[in-house]
CSV table of C-alpha atoms in Angstrom, one decimal:
chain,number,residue,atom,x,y,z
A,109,UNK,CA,60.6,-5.9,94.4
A,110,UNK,CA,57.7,-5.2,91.5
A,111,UNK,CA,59.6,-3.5,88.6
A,112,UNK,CA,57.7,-2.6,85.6
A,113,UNK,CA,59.2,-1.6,81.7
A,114,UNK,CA,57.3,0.4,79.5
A,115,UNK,CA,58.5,-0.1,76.0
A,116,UNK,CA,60.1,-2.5,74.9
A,117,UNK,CA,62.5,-2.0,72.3
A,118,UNK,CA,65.8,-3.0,73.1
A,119,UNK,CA,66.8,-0.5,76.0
A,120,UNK,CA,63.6,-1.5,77.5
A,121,UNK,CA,64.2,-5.0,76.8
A,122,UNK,CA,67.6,-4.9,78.3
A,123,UNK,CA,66.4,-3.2,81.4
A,124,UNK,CA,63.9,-6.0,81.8
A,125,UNK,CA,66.7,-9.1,81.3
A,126,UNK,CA,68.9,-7.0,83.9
A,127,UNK,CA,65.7,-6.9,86.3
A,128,UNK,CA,65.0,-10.1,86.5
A,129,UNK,CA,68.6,-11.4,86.5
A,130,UNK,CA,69.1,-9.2,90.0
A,131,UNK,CA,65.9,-11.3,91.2
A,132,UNK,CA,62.8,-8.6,90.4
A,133,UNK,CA,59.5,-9.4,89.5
A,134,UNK,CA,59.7,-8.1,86.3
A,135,UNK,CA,56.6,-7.0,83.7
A,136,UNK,CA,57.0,-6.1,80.7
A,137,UNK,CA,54.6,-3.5,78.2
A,138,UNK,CA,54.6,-2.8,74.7
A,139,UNK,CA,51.6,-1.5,72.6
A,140,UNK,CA,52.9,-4.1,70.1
A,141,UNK,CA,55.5,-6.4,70.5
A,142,UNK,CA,59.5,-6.6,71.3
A,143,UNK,CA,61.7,-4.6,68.4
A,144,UNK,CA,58.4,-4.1,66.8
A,145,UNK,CA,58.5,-2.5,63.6
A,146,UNK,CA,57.2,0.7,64.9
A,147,UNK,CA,59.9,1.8,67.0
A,148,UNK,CA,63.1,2.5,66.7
A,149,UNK,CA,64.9,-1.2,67.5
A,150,UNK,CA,64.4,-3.0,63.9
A,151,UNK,CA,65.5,-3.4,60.4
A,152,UNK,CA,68.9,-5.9,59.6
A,153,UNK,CA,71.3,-3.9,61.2
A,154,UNK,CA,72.5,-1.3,63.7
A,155,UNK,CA,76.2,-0.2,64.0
A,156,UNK,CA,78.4,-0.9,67.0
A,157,UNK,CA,81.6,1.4,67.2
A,158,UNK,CA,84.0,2.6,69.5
A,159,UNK,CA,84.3,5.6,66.9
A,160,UNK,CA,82.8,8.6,68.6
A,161,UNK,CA,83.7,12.2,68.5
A,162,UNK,CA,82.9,12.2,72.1
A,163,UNK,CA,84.9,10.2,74.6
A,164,UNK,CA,81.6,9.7,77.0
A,165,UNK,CA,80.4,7.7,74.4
A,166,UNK,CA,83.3,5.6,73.4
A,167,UNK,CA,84.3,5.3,77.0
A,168,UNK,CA,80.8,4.1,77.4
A,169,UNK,CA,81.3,1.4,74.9
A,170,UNK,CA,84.1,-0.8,76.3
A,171,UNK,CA,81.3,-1.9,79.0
A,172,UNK,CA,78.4,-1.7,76.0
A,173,UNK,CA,80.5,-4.6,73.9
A,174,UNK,CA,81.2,-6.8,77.2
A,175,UNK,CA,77.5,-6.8,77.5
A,176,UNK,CA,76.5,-7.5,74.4
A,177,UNK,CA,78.7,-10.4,75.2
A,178,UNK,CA,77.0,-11.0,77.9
A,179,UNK,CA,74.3,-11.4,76.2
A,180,UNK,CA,75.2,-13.0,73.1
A,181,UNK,CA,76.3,-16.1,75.7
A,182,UNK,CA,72.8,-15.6,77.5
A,183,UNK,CA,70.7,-15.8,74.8
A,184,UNK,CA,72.8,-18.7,72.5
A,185,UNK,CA,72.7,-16.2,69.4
A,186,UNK,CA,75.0,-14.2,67.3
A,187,UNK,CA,74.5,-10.6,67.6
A,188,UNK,CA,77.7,-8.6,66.7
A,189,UNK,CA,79.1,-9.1,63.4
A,190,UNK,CA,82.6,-7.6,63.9
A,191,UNK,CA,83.4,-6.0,59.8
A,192,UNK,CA,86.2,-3.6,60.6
A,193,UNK,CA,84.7,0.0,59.9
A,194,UNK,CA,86.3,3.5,58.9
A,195,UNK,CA,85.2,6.9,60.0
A,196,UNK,CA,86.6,9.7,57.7
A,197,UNK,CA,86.4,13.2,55.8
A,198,UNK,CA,88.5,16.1,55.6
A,199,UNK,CA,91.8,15.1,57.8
A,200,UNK,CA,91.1,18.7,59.8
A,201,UNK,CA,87.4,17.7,60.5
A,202,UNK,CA,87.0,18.6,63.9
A,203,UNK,CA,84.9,15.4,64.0
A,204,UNK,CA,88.0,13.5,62.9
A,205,UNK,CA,90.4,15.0,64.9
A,206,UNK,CA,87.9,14.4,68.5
A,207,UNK,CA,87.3,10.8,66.9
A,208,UNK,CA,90.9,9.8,67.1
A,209,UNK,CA,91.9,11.7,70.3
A,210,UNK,CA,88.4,9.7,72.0
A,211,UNK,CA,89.6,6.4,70.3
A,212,UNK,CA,93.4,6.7,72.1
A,213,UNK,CA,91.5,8.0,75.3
A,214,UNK,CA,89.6,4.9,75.8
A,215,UNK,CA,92.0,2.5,74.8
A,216,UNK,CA,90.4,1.2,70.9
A,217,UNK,CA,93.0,-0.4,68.7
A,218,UNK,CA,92.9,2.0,65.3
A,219,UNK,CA,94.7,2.8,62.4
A,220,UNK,CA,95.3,5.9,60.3
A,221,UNK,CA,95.2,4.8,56.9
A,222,UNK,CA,97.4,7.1,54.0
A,223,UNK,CA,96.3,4.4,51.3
A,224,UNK,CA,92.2,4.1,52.3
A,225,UNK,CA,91.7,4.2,48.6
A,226,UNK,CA,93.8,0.9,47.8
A,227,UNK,CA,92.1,-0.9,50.5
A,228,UNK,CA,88.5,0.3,50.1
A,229,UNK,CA,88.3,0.6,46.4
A,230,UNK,CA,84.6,1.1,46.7
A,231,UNK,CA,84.7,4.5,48.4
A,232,UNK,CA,85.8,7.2,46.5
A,233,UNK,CA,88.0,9.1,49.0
A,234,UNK,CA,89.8,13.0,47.7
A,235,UNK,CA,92.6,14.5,48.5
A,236,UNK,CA,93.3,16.0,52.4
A,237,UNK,CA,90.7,13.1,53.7
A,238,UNK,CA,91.4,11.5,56.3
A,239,UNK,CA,90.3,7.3,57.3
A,240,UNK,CA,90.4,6.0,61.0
A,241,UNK,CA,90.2,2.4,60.8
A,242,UNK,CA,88.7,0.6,64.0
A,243,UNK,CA,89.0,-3.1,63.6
A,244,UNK,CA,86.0,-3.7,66.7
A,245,UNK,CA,83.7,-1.6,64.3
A,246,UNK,CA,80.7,-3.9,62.7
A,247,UNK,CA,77.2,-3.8,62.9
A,248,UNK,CA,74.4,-6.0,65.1
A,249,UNK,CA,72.4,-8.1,63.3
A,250,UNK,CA,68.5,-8.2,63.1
A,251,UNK,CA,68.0,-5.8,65.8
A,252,UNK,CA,64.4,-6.3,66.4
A,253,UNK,CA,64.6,-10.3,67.3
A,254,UNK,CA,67.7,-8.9,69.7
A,255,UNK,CA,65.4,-7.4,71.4
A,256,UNK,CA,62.5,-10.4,71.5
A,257,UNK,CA,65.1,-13.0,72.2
A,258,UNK,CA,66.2,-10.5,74.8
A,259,UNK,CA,63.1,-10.5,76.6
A,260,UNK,CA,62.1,-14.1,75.9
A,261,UNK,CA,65.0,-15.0,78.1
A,262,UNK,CA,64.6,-12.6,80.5
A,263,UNK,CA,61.2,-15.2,81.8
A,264,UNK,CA,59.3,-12.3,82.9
A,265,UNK,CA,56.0,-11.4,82.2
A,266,UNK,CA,55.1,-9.7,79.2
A,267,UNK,CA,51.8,-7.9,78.2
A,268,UNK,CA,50.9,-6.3,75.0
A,269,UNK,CA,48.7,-3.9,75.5
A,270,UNK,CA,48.8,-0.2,75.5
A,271,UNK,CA,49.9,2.1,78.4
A,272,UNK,CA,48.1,5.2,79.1
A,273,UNK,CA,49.5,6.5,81.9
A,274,UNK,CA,51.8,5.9,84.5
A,275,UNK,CA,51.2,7.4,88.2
A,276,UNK,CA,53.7,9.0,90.9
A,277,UNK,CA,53.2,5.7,92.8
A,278,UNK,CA,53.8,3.4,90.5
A,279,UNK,CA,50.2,2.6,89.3
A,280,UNK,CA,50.8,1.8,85.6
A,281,UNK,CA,47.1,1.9,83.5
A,282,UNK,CA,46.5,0.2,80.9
A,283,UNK,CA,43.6,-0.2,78.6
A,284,UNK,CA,42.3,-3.1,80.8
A,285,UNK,CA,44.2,-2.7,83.9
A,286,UNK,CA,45.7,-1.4,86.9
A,287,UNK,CA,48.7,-2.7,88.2
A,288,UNK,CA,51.1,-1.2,91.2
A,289,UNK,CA,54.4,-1.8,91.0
A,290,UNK,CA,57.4,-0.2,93.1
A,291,UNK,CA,59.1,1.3,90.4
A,292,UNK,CA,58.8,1.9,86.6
A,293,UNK,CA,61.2,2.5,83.6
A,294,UNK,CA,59.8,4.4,81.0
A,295,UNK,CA,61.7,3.4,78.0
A,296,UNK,CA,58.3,4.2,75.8
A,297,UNK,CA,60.7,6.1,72.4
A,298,UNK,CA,59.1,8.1,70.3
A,299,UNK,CA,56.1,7.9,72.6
A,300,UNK,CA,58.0,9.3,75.8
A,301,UNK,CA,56.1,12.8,75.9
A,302,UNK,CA,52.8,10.8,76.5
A,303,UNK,CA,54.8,10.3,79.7
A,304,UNK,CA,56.7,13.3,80.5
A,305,UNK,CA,55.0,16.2,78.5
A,306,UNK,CA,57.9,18.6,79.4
A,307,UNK,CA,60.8,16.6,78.2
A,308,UNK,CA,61.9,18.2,74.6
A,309,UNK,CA,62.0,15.0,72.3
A,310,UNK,CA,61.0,15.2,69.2
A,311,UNK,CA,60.5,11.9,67.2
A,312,UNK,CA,61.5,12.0,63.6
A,313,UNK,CA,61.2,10.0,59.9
A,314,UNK,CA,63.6,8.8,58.7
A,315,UNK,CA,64.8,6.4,55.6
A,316,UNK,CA,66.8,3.2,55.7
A,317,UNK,CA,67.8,2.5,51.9
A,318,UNK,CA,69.0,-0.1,50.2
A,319,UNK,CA,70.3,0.3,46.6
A,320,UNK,CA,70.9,-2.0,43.5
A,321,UNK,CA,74.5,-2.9,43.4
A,322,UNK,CA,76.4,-3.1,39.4
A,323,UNK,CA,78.5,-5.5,40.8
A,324,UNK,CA,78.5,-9.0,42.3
A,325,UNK,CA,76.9,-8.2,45.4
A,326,UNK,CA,79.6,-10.3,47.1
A,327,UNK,CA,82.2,-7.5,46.6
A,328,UNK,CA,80.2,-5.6,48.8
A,329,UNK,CA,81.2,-7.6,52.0
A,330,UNK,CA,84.5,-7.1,54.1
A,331,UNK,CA,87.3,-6.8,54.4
A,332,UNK,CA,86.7,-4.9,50.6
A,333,UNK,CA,83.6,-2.9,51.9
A,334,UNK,CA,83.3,-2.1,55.6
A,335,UNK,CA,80.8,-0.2,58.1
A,336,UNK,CA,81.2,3.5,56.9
A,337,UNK,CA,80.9,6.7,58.5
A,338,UNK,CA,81.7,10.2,56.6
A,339,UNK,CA,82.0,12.5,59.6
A,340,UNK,CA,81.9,15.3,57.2
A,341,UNK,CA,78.3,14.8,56.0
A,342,UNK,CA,76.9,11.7,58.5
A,343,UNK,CA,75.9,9.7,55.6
A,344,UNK,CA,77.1,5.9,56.4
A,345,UNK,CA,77.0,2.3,54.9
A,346,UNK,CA,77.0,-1.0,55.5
A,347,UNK,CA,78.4,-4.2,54.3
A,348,UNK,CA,76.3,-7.1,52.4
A,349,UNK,CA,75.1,-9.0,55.0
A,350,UNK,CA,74.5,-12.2,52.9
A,351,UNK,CA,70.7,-11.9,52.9
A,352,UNK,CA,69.4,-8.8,51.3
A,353,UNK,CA,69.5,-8.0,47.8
A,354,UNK,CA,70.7,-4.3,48.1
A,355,UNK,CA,73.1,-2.3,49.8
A,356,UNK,CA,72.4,0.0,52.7
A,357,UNK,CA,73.4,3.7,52.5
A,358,UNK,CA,71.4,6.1,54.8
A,359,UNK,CA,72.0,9.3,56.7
A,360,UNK,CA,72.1,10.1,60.3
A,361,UNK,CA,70.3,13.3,59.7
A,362,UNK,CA,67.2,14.2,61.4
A,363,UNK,CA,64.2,13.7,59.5
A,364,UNK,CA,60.8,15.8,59.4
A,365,UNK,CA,58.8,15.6,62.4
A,366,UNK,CA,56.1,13.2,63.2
A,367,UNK,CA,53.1,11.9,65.2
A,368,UNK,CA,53.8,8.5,65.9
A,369,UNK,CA,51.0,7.1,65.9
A,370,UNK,CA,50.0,8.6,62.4
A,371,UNK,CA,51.1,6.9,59.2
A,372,UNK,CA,54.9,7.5,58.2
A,373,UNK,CA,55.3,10.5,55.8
A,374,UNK,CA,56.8,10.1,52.0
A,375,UNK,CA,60.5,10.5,52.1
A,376,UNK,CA,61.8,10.3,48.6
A,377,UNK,CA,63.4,13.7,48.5
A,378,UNK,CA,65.6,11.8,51.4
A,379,UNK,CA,66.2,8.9,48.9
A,380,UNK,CA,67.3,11.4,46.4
A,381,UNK,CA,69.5,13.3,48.2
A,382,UNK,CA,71.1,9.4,49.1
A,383,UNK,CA,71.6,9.1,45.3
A,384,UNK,CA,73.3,11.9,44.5
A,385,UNK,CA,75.6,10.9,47.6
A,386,UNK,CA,76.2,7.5,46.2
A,387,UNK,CA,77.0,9.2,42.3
A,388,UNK,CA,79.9,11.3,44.0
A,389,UNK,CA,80.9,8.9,46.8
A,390,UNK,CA,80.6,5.0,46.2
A,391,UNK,CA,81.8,3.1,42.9
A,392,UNK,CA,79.4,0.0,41.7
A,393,UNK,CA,75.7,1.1,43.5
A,394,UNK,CA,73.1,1.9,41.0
A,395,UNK,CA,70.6,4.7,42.1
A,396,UNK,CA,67.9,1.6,41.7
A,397,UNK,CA,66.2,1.6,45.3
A,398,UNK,CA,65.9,-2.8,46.0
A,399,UNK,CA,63.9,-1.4,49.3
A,400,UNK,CA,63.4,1.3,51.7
A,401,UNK,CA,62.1,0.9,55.3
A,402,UNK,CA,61.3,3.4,57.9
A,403,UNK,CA,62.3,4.4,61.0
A,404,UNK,CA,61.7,6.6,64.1
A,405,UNK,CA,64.5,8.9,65.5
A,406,UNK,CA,63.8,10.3,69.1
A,407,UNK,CA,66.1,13.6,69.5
A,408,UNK,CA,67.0,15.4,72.7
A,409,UNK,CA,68.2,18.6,71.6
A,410,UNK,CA,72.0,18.1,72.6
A,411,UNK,CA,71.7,14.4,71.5
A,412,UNK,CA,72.4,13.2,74.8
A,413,UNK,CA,70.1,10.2,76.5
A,414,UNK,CA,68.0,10.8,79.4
A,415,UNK,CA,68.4,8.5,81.7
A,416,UNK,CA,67.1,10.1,85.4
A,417,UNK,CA,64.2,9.6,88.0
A,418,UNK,CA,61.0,12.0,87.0
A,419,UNK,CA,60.5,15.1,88.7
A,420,UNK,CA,57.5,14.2,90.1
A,421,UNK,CA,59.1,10.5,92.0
A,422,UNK,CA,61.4,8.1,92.7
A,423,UNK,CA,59.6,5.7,91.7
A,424,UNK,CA,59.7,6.7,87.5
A,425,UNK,CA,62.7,6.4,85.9
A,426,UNK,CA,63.0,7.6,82.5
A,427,UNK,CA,65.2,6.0,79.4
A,428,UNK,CA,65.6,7.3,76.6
A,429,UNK,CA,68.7,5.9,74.6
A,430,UNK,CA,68.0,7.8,71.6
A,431,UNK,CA,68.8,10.9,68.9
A,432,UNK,CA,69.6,7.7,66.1
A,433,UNK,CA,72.7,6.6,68.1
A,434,UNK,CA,71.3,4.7,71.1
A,435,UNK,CA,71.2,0.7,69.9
A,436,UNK,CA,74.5,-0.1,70.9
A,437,UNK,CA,73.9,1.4,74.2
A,438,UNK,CA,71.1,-0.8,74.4
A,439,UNK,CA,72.0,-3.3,77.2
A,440,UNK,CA,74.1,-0.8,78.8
A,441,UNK,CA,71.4,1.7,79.2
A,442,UNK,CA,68.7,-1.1,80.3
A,443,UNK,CA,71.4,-2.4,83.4
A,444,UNK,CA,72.0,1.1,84.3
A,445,UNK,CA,68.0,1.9,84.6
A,446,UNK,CA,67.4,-1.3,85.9
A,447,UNK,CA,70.2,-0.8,88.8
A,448,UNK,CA,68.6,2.4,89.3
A,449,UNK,CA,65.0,1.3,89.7
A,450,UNK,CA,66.6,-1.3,92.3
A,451,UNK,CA,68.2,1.5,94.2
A,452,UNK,CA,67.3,4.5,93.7
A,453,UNK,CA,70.7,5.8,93.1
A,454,UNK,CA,70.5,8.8,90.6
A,455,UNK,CA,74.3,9.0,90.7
A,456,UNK,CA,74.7,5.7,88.7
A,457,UNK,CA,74.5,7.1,85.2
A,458,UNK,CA,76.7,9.8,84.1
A,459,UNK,CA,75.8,13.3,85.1
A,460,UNK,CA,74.9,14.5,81.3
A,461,UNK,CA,71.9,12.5,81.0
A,462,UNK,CA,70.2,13.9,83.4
A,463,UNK,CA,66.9,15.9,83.0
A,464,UNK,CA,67.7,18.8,84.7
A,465,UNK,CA,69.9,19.8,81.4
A,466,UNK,CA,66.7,20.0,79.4
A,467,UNK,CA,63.7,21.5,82.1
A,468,UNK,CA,65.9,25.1,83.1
């Protein structure tokens, strides 16, 4: 069976590994490269976490860490870095309360912490806040050569060259070509409604930010500084990685929206609002930005992933592991679409993500 990927950033990169593992001629497209800096699979880090408010996704995530695995062993490289991570705020959050009843639903080891303080002394944490503790909680490393390495071992073929359109039957055009193929994921991002006009996704800007620390930089590494999530206001953190000069504070907030493939607006009214986080939140960060790098967000409007056949055939199969949470899903959202493509089963991913949800 032909299979082609559109997109390859690391769903679409994991859908084309899982495609040619099962023995598919696989082909691979991106405008630009694997992980390239345009998308949405790049930067130093992503999180990984069983901490979700939802129980589909931290269900989902005891199969998204054995692949991972999986692939760790295929590819002969470190990709998790396991920290330890909190997830906290106000101890009647409704975000903390769901968190903890999804992490004993699925099974995650955790631990309510009374003295977070004493062991985090970097976060500033008030009184009636509330610290979940997941010790599988960490962060995957240089996400963009993930997704390159991903592909390289995948042995199929890839082509860098734009996609204009993709046809019921499987015709996929490009700027110099026509190819047929049996099937097609379309895991094209932020640039999914040149594909499917009537899905609502709506790509956004937004700011990763790394700041100037007052202290040795080595304080800022675990177990004294973990992965971070404040459930109250979605701003998060991560640890010192050993490479950069800064530390990374951002927030999972959707950004303004964008074209993308127009320049990247100016975001330093993001940047400030990450300061005066910082000045009433974390102890030894300076507001001094080291560096800031962009990103693109691509929002459903329930923050749920797509991943069904198109309206229009069988033969499409849109992914969209996205809405700024999708990286860790990664390789479990590439088998899936790959296993769908093989089959045509539309029952193998759970019911939410399907499109019907968003076209009534």
């Amino acid at each position: 069976m032909r299979v082609a990927v559109v997109g390859l950033g690391i769903a679409g990169a994991s859908a084309l590994y899982w495609l040619s593992k099962q023995g598919a001629q696989a082909d691979g497209y991106d405008q630009f490269y694997p992980g390239s800096e345009q998308g949405s699979s790049h930067g130093s880090a992503r999180i990984i976490r069983y901490s979700y408010p939802d129980p589909l996704y931290a269900g989902l995530m005891k199969e998204g860490y054995r692949l991972w695995r999986e692939l760790e062993s295929a590819t002969d490289r470190q990709m998790i870095i396991t920290t330890g991570g909190i997830y906290f705020g106000p101890a009647d959050h409704p975000e903390i309360i769901a968190t903890e009843s999804a992490l004993i639903e699925c099974g995650a080891d955790y631990e309510k912490l009374s003295h977070a303080a004493d062991r985090f002394p970097l976060i500033k944490f008030y009184d009636g806040e509330a610290a979940l503790y997941q010790p599988d909680m960490g962060y995957i490393t240089e996400p963009g050569r993930c997704a390159e390495e991903i592909v390289r071992r995948s042995h199929a073929r890839f082509q860098g060259d734009r996609v204009l359109r993709v046809d019921p039957d499987g015709s996929v055009h490009t700027r110099s070509s026509v190819t047929k193929y049996d099937a097609v994921i379309i895991a094209a991002g932020a640039w999914m409604n040149q594909f499917a006009p009537n899905l609502p996704v709506a790509p956004t800007a937004q700011q990763m930010v790394y700041f100037r620390p007052t202290l040795p930089i080595s304080q800022f590494s675990p177990p004294n500084y973990p992965v971070w999530i404040d459930a109250d206001t979605h701003y998060y953190g991560l640890p010192w990685n050993g490479k950069t000069q800064g530390i990374r504070v951002s927030a999972h907030i959707r950004g303004p929206q964008i074209d993308p493939d127009a320049d990247r607006p100016d975001l330093n009214e993001e940047t400030d609002r990450i300061r005066a986080y910082i000045d009433r939140r974390l102890s030894g960060l300076s507001d001094d930005v080291v560096f800031s790098s962009p990103c693109v967000y691509t929002n459903t409007p329930d923050e749920d992933f797509v991943l069904d056949f198109s309206p229009e055939s069988k033969k499409i199969v849109y992914l969209s592991a996205c809405s700024g949470h999708g990286f860790k899903f990664g390789p479990l959202m590439g088998k899936l679409a790959a296993e769908m493509a093989l089959s045509g089963d539309r029952s193998i991913p759970p019911e939410r993500f399907r499109l019907d949800r968003l076209l009534k």
